[in-house]
């Protein structure tokens, strides 16, 4: 299994190449990311080539507003964050004449821009990780904090809650093909069994068709035999400041990671079946029936 890139490769490569030019050039690139995120990299309407804008449209953005996503974006992008253009949720603006001279600094800016979706997701995780840490220290409020519900994909949602000693993250996901359910169970069982060999790993639970106990009182939870629920129980060692960035990097794209590997597994199985079928056909084509000696004519 492989880990997918946490940034968008199209944004990174496009900005890196444009930042490196000595003479500004026009740009217009449209890209689609996982979870229905859409990007548009272009010059402004006045076609000023020294200005590059990155526009992003995200279905999750409205759910993340109440969890401080705008503050996180201001912290991460500073002066590059401008008022979003109509039809988009986020707009970054880069003036090529104002960028630092150092090529590595330019590349770092391009890399951070490619992490736009990741940084939006980070807002809700940072909020609940901090709630857990404050409660652990005794600084947090004792009143219950409502569970965060983020509709991160079509028909699917992510649920996050914080307690004194843990943060619980639950993904609901739809398996549209019955075969996906079977292969998905194999992958999720590996996640569950990993804790036996790696005690530092988070606890992973999964179920199909029946929602977890934590969601029993939550309304409008997806249901059905092809619906799976994956629960990650994150402990302080995963959520404290030293490790939380890596935790966010990994967990925010779990749904993408799971379905990507399910599709890769199916493609591999189909490839092996086609290869084996081809081998059998070659054997059959080479086969010659033995001559029955009883019917051999004699002169």
mmCIF file of C-alpha atoms in Angstrom:
data_model
loop_
_atom_site.group_PDB
_atom_site.id
_atom_site.type_symbol
_atom_site.label_atom_id
_atom_site.label_comp_id
_atom_site.label_asym_id
_atom_site.label_seq_id
_atom_site.Cartn_x
_atom_site.Cartn_y
_atom_site.Cartn_z
ATOM 1 C CA UNK A 1 0.000 0.000 0.000
ATOM 2 C CA UNK A 2 1.157 3.516 -0.745
ATOM 3 C CA UNK A 3 0.462 6.896 0.822
ATOM 4 C CA UNK A 4 -1.097 9.424 -1.520
ATOM 5 C CA UNK A 5 0.322 12.914 -1.838
ATOM 6 C CA UNK A 6 -1.299 15.326 0.587
ATOM 7 C CA UNK A 7 -0.904 18.236 -1.831
ATOM 8 C CA UNK A 8 -2.329 18.804 -5.295
ATOM 9 C CA UNK A 9 0.347 18.014 -7.868
ATOM 10 C CA UNK A 10 -1.237 20.174 -10.594
ATOM 11 C CA UNK A 11 -1.147 23.304 -8.421
ATOM 12 C CA UNK A 12 2.403 22.647 -7.270
ATOM 13 C CA UNK A 13 3.855 21.949 -10.723
ATOM 14 C CA UNK A 14 1.995 24.843 -12.365
ATOM 15 C CA UNK A 15 3.005 27.446 -9.788
ATOM 16 C CA UNK A 16 6.559 26.156 -9.524
ATOM 17 C CA UNK A 17 7.063 26.451 -13.284
ATOM 18 C CA UNK A 18 5.437 29.900 -13.490
ATOM 19 C CA UNK A 19 7.389 31.235 -10.498
ATOM 20 C CA UNK A 20 10.652 30.154 -12.167
ATOM 21 C CA UNK A 21 10.064 32.104 -15.392
ATOM 22 C CA UNK A 22 12.073 35.265 -15.955
ATOM 23 C CA UNK A 23 9.310 36.650 -18.161
ATOM 24 C CA UNK A 24 5.705 36.219 -16.927
ATOM 25 C CA UNK A 25 3.458 34.116 -19.123
ATOM 26 C CA UNK A 26 -0.297 33.645 -19.269
ATOM 27 C CA UNK A 27 -1.822 30.680 -17.451
ATOM 28 C CA UNK A 28 -5.210 28.999 -17.390
ATOM 29 C CA UNK A 29 -5.411 25.576 -15.780
ATOM 30 C CA UNK A 30 -8.471 23.801 -14.403
ATOM 31 C CA UNK A 31 -8.024 20.808 -12.098
ATOM 32 C CA UNK A 32 -10.254 18.436 -10.155
ATOM 33 C CA UNK A 33 -9.148 16.964 -6.851
ATOM 34 C CA UNK A 34 -10.572 14.209 -4.671
ATOM 35 C CA UNK A 35 -13.796 14.858 -2.712
ATOM 36 C CA UNK A 36 -15.185 17.051 -5.488
ATOM 37 C CA UNK A 37 -12.740 19.935 -5.014
ATOM 38 C CA UNK A 38 -12.243 22.115 -8.105
ATOM 39 C CA UNK A 39 -9.334 24.460 -8.821
ATOM 40 C CA UNK A 40 -8.820 27.195 -11.379
ATOM 41 C CA UNK A 41 -5.341 28.675 -11.842
ATOM 42 C CA UNK A 42 -5.411 31.758 -14.040
ATOM 43 C CA UNK A 43 -4.471 35.388 -14.536
ATOM 44 C CA UNK A 44 -6.968 38.036 -13.383
ATOM 45 C CA UNK A 45 -9.666 39.352 -15.712
ATOM 46 C CA UNK A 46 -7.425 42.200 -16.898
ATOM 47 C CA UNK A 47 -4.970 39.490 -18.073
ATOM 48 C CA UNK A 48 -2.068 40.909 -16.059
ATOM 49 C CA UNK A 49 0.496 38.132 -16.588
ATOM 50 C CA UNK A 50 2.522 39.022 -13.496
ATOM 51 C CA UNK A 51 -0.483 38.112 -11.303
ATOM 52 C CA UNK A 52 -1.529 34.479 -10.776
ATOM 53 C CA UNK A 53 -4.714 33.564 -8.924
ATOM 54 C CA UNK A 54 -5.657 30.178 -7.522
ATOM 55 C CA UNK A 55 -9.397 29.721 -7.027
ATOM 56 C CA UNK A 56 -10.880 26.763 -5.159
ATOM 57 C CA UNK A 57 -14.447 25.499 -4.873
ATOM 58 C CA UNK A 58 -15.072 23.009 -2.058
ATOM 59 C CA UNK A 59 -18.300 21.392 -0.964
ATOM 60 C CA UNK A 60 -16.920 21.042 2.574
ATOM 61 C CA UNK A 61 -16.171 24.739 3.010
ATOM 62 C CA UNK A 62 -19.573 25.767 4.373
ATOM 63 C CA UNK A 63 -19.369 23.051 7.061
ATOM 64 C CA UNK A 64 -15.855 24.131 8.017
ATOM 65 C CA UNK A 65 -16.706 27.807 8.491
ATOM 66 C CA UNK A 66 -18.049 27.205 11.996
ATOM 67 C CA UNK A 67 -14.792 25.462 12.907
ATOM 68 C CA UNK A 68 -12.490 28.356 12.084
ATOM 69 C CA UNK A 69 -11.368 27.521 8.560
ATOM 70 C CA UNK A 70 -11.059 31.201 7.631
ATOM 71 C CA UNK A 71 -8.718 31.860 10.554
ATOM 72 C CA UNK A 72 -6.558 28.875 9.608
ATOM 73 C CA UNK A 73 -6.286 30.092 6.007
ATOM 74 C CA UNK A 74 -5.299 33.584 7.166
ATOM 75 C CA UNK A 75 -2.613 32.045 9.372
ATOM 76 C CA UNK A 76 -1.254 29.815 6.619
ATOM 77 C CA UNK A 77 -1.425 32.148 3.607
ATOM 78 C CA UNK A 78 -1.326 35.653 5.063
ATOM 79 C CA UNK A 79 -1.197 38.332 2.376
ATOM 80 C CA UNK A 80 -1.707 35.802 -0.402
ATOM 81 C CA UNK A 81 -5.274 35.155 0.777
ATOM 82 C CA UNK A 82 -7.734 37.598 -0.814
ATOM 83 C CA UNK A 83 -11.490 37.910 -1.067
ATOM 84 C CA UNK A 84 -12.857 34.853 -2.865
ATOM 85 C CA UNK A 85 -14.031 35.381 -6.420
ATOM 86 C CA UNK A 86 -17.718 34.790 -7.147
ATOM 87 C CA UNK A 87 -18.468 31.095 -7.472
ATOM 88 C CA UNK A 88 -15.454 30.034 -5.421
ATOM 89 C CA UNK A 89 -14.783 29.549 -1.710
ATOM 90 C CA UNK A 90 -11.081 30.480 -1.539
ATOM 91 C CA UNK A 91 -8.815 32.654 -3.685
ATOM 92 C CA UNK A 92 -5.036 32.989 -3.419
ATOM 93 C CA UNK A 93 -3.284 35.786 -5.295
ATOM 94 C CA UNK A 94 0.422 35.794 -6.156
ATOM 95 C CA UNK A 95 2.258 38.808 -7.565
ATOM 96 C CA UNK A 96 5.339 37.477 -9.357
ATOM 97 C CA UNK A 97 7.106 40.815 -8.842
ATOM 98 C CA UNK A 98 6.705 40.527 -5.062
ATOM 99 C CA UNK A 99 7.870 36.951 -4.611
ATOM 100 C CA UNK A 100 11.204 36.276 -2.878
ATOM 101 C CA UNK A 101 14.260 35.836 -5.074
ATOM 102 C CA UNK A 102 15.329 32.541 -3.502
ATOM 103 C CA UNK A 103 14.148 29.604 -5.704
ATOM 104 C CA UNK A 104 13.653 27.402 -2.640
ATOM 105 C CA UNK A 105 11.415 30.049 -1.064
ATOM 106 C CA UNK A 106 9.346 30.195 -4.243
ATOM 107 C CA UNK A 107 9.031 26.425 -4.249
ATOM 108 C CA UNK A 108 7.903 26.512 -0.609
ATOM 109 C CA UNK A 109 5.137 28.973 -1.535
ATOM 110 C CA UNK A 110 4.000 26.714 -4.392
ATOM 111 C CA UNK A 111 3.997 23.732 -2.027
ATOM 112 C CA UNK A 112 1.893 25.542 0.554
ATOM 113 C CA UNK A 113 -0.593 26.565 -2.136
ATOM 114 C CA UNK A 114 -0.910 22.913 -3.169
ATOM 115 C CA UNK A 115 -1.951 22.097 0.421
ATOM 116 C CA UNK A 116 -5.040 24.298 0.222
ATOM 117 C CA UNK A 117 -7.560 21.478 0.656
ATOM 118 C CA UNK A 118 -5.492 19.885 3.419
ATOM 119 C CA UNK A 119 -5.311 23.163 5.344
ATOM 120 C CA UNK A 120 -9.063 23.638 5.069
ATOM 121 C CA UNK A 121 -9.610 20.163 6.520
ATOM 122 C CA UNK A 122 -7.076 20.945 9.262
ATOM 123 C CA UNK A 123 -9.344 23.570 10.854
ATOM 124 C CA UNK A 124 -11.831 21.105 12.321
ATOM 125 C CA UNK A 125 -9.114 18.681 13.461
ATOM 126 C CA UNK A 126 -7.064 21.421 15.132
ATOM 127 C CA UNK A 127 -10.165 22.648 16.965
ATOM 128 C CA UNK A 128 -11.048 19.269 18.456
ATOM 129 C CA UNK A 129 -7.443 18.279 19.112
ATOM 130 C CA UNK A 130 -7.066 21.481 21.125
ATOM 131 C CA UNK A 131 -10.311 20.816 23.014
ATOM 132 C CA UNK A 132 -9.007 17.394 24.019
ATOM 133 C CA UNK A 133 -5.652 18.804 25.104
ATOM 134 C CA UNK A 134 -7.267 21.583 27.173
ATOM 135 C CA UNK A 135 -9.556 19.109 28.909
ATOM 136 C CA UNK A 136 -6.644 16.798 29.636
ATOM 137 C CA UNK A 137 -4.849 19.688 31.344
ATOM 138 C CA UNK A 138 -8.004 20.736 33.166
ATOM 139 C CA UNK A 139 -8.179 24.048 31.305
ATOM 140 C CA UNK A 140 -11.131 23.239 29.084
ATOM 141 C CA UNK A 141 -14.830 23.721 29.711
ATOM 142 C CA UNK A 142 -16.675 20.785 31.202
ATOM 143 C CA UNK A 143 -19.756 21.451 29.079
ATOM 144 C CA UNK A 144 -20.209 19.015 26.208
ATOM 145 C CA UNK A 145 -18.988 20.268 22.835
ATOM 146 C CA UNK A 146 -21.310 19.359 19.943
ATOM 147 C CA UNK A 147 -20.027 16.735 17.573
ATOM 148 C CA UNK A 148 -18.618 18.184 14.342
ATOM 149 C CA UNK A 149 -20.332 16.947 11.173
ATOM 150 C CA UNK A 150 -18.516 17.567 7.902
ATOM 151 C CA UNK A 151 -20.161 16.435 4.666
ATOM 152 C CA UNK A 152 -16.883 15.847 2.888
ATOM 153 C CA UNK A 153 -18.135 13.753 -0.025
ATOM 154 C CA UNK A 154 -21.326 13.011 -1.916
ATOM 155 C CA UNK A 155 -23.715 11.303 0.551
ATOM 156 C CA UNK A 156 -20.821 10.712 2.972
ATOM 157 C CA UNK A 157 -19.857 12.514 6.167
ATOM 158 C CA UNK A 158 -17.163 12.716 8.815
ATOM 159 C CA UNK A 159 -17.999 12.995 12.524
ATOM 160 C CA UNK A 160 -15.537 14.286 15.141
ATOM 161 C CA UNK A 161 -15.904 14.466 18.910
ATOM 162 C CA UNK A 162 -13.463 15.179 21.740
ATOM 163 C CA UNK A 163 -13.228 13.776 25.249
ATOM 164 C CA UNK A 164 -10.671 14.130 28.020
ATOM 165 C CA UNK A 165 -8.465 11.268 26.845
ATOM 166 C CA UNK A 166 -9.313 10.865 23.170
ATOM 167 C CA UNK A 167 -10.633 12.296 19.926
ATOM 168 C CA UNK A 168 -13.000 10.085 17.965
ATOM 169 C CA UNK A 169 -13.194 10.436 14.185
ATOM 170 C CA UNK A 170 -15.874 8.484 12.307
ATOM 171 C CA UNK A 171 -16.099 8.217 8.522
ATOM 172 C CA UNK A 172 -19.222 7.040 6.759
ATOM 173 C CA UNK A 173 -18.586 5.772 3.257
ATOM 174 C CA UNK A 174 -20.642 4.183 0.499
ATOM 175 C CA UNK A 175 -19.506 1.077 -1.358
ATOM 176 C CA UNK A 176 -21.365 1.244 -4.666
ATOM 177 C CA UNK A 177 -20.121 -2.163 -5.852
ATOM 178 C CA UNK A 178 -20.731 -5.333 -3.772
ATOM 179 C CA UNK A 179 -17.152 -6.386 -4.510
ATOM 180 C CA UNK A 180 -15.935 -3.180 -2.865
ATOM 181 C CA UNK A 181 -17.516 -4.303 0.410
ATOM 182 C CA UNK A 182 -15.559 -7.570 0.376
ATOM 183 C CA UNK A 183 -12.222 -5.957 -0.492
ATOM 184 C CA UNK A 184 -12.888 -3.082 1.899
ATOM 185 C CA UNK A 185 -13.349 -5.520 4.780
ATOM 186 C CA UNK A 186 -9.920 -6.993 4.069
ATOM 187 C CA UNK A 187 -8.254 -3.575 4.152
ATOM 188 C CA UNK A 188 -10.086 -2.434 7.271
ATOM 189 C CA UNK A 189 -9.264 -5.663 9.075
ATOM 190 C CA UNK A 190 -5.592 -4.935 8.382
ATOM 191 C CA UNK A 191 -6.007 -1.510 9.985
ATOM 192 C CA UNK A 192 -7.656 -3.119 12.986
ATOM 193 C CA UNK A 193 -4.989 -5.825 13.340
ATOM 194 C CA UNK A 194 -2.116 -3.344 12.951
ATOM 195 C CA UNK A 195 -2.491 -2.305 16.580
ATOM 196 C CA UNK A 196 -1.433 -5.780 17.698
ATOM 197 C CA UNK A 197 1.991 -5.217 16.147
ATOM 198 C CA UNK A 198 2.168 -1.444 16.698
ATOM 199 C CA UNK A 199 0.879 -0.394 20.092
ATOM 200 C CA UNK A 200 1.291 3.299 19.225
ATOM 201 C CA UNK A 201 -1.238 3.053 16.378
ATOM 202 C CA UNK A 202 -4.750 4.459 16.903
ATOM 203 C CA UNK A 203 -7.592 2.089 17.593
ATOM 204 C CA UNK A 204 -9.641 1.318 14.463
ATOM 205 C CA UNK A 205 -13.188 -0.063 14.463
ATOM 206 C CA UNK A 206 -15.476 -0.678 11.516
ATOM 207 C CA UNK A 207 -19.004 -1.872 10.838
ATOM 208 C CA UNK A 208 -21.339 -2.277 7.882
ATOM 209 C CA UNK A 209 -25.000 -1.260 7.737
ATOM 210 C CA UNK A 210 -25.200 -0.475 11.465
ATOM 211 C CA UNK A 211 -24.036 2.913 12.695
ATOM 212 C CA UNK A 212 -21.630 3.078 15.656
ATOM 213 C CA UNK A 213 -22.772 3.743 19.197
ATOM 214 C CA UNK A 214 -21.449 7.307 19.029
ATOM 215 C CA UNK A 215 -23.912 8.105 16.231
ATOM 216 C CA UNK A 216 -27.041 6.563 17.717
ATOM 217 C CA UNK A 217 -28.512 9.979 18.586
ATOM 218 C CA UNK A 218 -27.299 11.736 15.431
ATOM 219 C CA UNK A 219 -29.922 12.436 12.787
ATOM 220 C CA UNK A 220 -29.672 11.907 9.033
ATOM 221 C CA UNK A 221 -26.894 9.351 9.266
ATOM 222 C CA UNK A 222 -26.521 7.340 6.081
ATOM 223 C CA UNK A 223 -27.741 3.745 6.339
ATOM 224 C CA UNK A 224 -27.875 0.633 4.183
ATOM 225 C CA UNK A 225 -26.049 -2.647 3.643
ATOM 226 C CA UNK A 226 -23.516 -0.958 1.371
ATOM 227 C CA UNK A 227 -22.673 1.743 3.926
ATOM 228 C CA UNK A 228 -19.580 1.331 6.063
ATOM 229 C CA UNK A 229 -18.511 3.184 9.201
ATOM 230 C CA UNK A 230 -14.838 3.457 10.119
ATOM 231 C CA UNK A 231 -13.953 4.780 13.585
ATOM 232 C CA UNK A 232 -10.514 6.081 14.549
ATOM 233 C CA UNK A 233 -9.852 6.573 18.242
ATOM 234 C CA UNK A 234 -6.991 9.061 18.498
ATOM 235 C CA UNK A 235 -5.181 9.269 21.814
ATOM 236 C CA UNK A 236 -3.130 12.206 23.181
ATOM 237 C CA UNK A 237 0.055 10.868 21.606
ATOM 238 C CA UNK A 238 -1.610 11.391 18.213
ATOM 239 C CA UNK A 239 -3.239 14.766 18.877
ATOM 240 C CA UNK A 240 -0.621 16.713 20.843
ATOM 241 C CA UNK A 241 1.242 19.519 19.094
ATOM 242 C CA UNK A 242 4.315 17.431 18.263
ATOM 243 C CA UNK A 243 2.357 14.876 16.224
ATOM 244 C CA UNK A 244 -0.893 16.535 15.208
ATOM 245 C CA UNK A 245 0.362 17.811 11.839
ATOM 246 C CA UNK A 246 1.264 14.300 10.710
ATOM 247 C CA UNK A 247 -2.014 12.953 12.095
ATOM 248 C CA UNK A 248 -3.981 15.502 10.086
ATOM 249 C CA UNK A 249 -1.960 14.730 6.959
ATOM 250 C CA UNK A 250 -2.872 11.063 7.199
ATOM 251 C CA UNK A 251 -6.430 11.052 8.459
ATOM 252 C CA UNK A 252 -7.951 13.801 6.332
ATOM 253 C CA UNK A 253 -7.534 11.711 3.177
ATOM 254 C CA UNK A 254 -8.471 8.341 4.651
ATOM 255 C CA UNK A 255 -11.563 7.958 2.473
ATOM 256 C CA UNK A 256 -9.534 8.664 -0.659
ATOM 257 C CA UNK A 257 -6.815 6.254 0.508
ATOM 258 C CA UNK A 258 -9.324 3.441 1.119
ATOM 259 C CA UNK A 259 -11.221 3.695 -2.157
ATOM 260 C CA UNK A 260 -8.024 4.221 -4.166
ATOM 261 C CA UNK A 261 -6.589 0.946 -2.911
ATOM 262 C CA UNK A 262 -9.883 -0.887 -3.413
ATOM 263 C CA UNK A 263 -9.857 0.155 -7.075
ATOM 264 C CA UNK A 264 -6.178 -0.766 -7.418
ATOM 265 C CA UNK A 265 -6.869 -4.190 -5.915
ATOM 266 C CA UNK A 266 -9.730 -4.826 -8.340
ATOM 267 C CA UNK A 267 -7.560 -3.738 -11.268
ATOM 268 C CA UNK A 268 -4.799 -6.110 -10.123
ATOM 269 C CA UNK A 269 -7.226 -9.025 -9.752
ATOM 270 C CA UNK A 270 -8.667 -8.385 -13.214
ATOM 271 C CA UNK A 271 -5.169 -8.215 -14.665
ATOM 272 C CA UNK A 272 -4.230 -11.533 -13.075
ATOM 273 C CA UNK A 273 -7.445 -13.189 -14.304
ATOM 274 C CA UNK A 274 -6.867 -11.960 -17.861
ATOM 275 C CA UNK A 275 -3.261 -13.178 -17.719
ATOM 276 C CA UNK A 276 -4.288 -16.604 -16.437
ATOM 277 C CA UNK A 277 -7.045 -16.884 -19.052
ATOM 278 C CA UNK A 278 -4.547 -16.036 -21.783
ATOM 279 C CA UNK A 279 -2.215 -18.746 -20.479
ATOM 280 C CA UNK A 280 -5.003 -21.354 -20.494
ATOM 281 C CA UNK A 281 -5.984 -20.434 -24.068
ATOM 282 C CA UNK A 282 -2.389 -20.898 -25.209
ATOM 283 C CA UNK A 283 -2.325 -24.364 -23.611
ATOM 284 C CA UNK A 284 -5.589 -25.292 -25.316
ATOM 285 C CA UNK A 285 -4.342 -24.052 -28.690
ATOM 286 C CA UNK A 286 -1.210 -26.186 -28.399
ATOM 287 C CA UNK A 287 -3.113 -29.275 -27.338
ATOM 288 C CA UNK A 288 -3.588 -32.056 -29.974
ATOM 289 C CA UNK A 289 -5.911 -34.995 -29.419
ATOM 290 C CA UNK A 290 -4.151 -38.344 -29.344
ATOM 291 C CA UNK A 291 -4.850 -40.614 -32.309
ATOM 292 C CA UNK A 292 -7.021 -43.599 -31.429
ATOM 293 C CA UNK A 293 -5.013 -46.653 -32.555
ATOM 294 C CA UNK A 294 -8.108 -48.873 -32.858
ATOM 295 C CA UNK A 295 -9.241 -46.992 -35.917
ATOM 296 C CA UNK A 296 -5.929 -46.794 -37.678
ATOM 297 C CA UNK A 297 -6.211 -48.243 -41.201
ATOM 298 C CA UNK A 298 -3.714 -50.877 -42.212
ATOM 299 C CA UNK A 299 -2.517 -51.413 -45.777
#
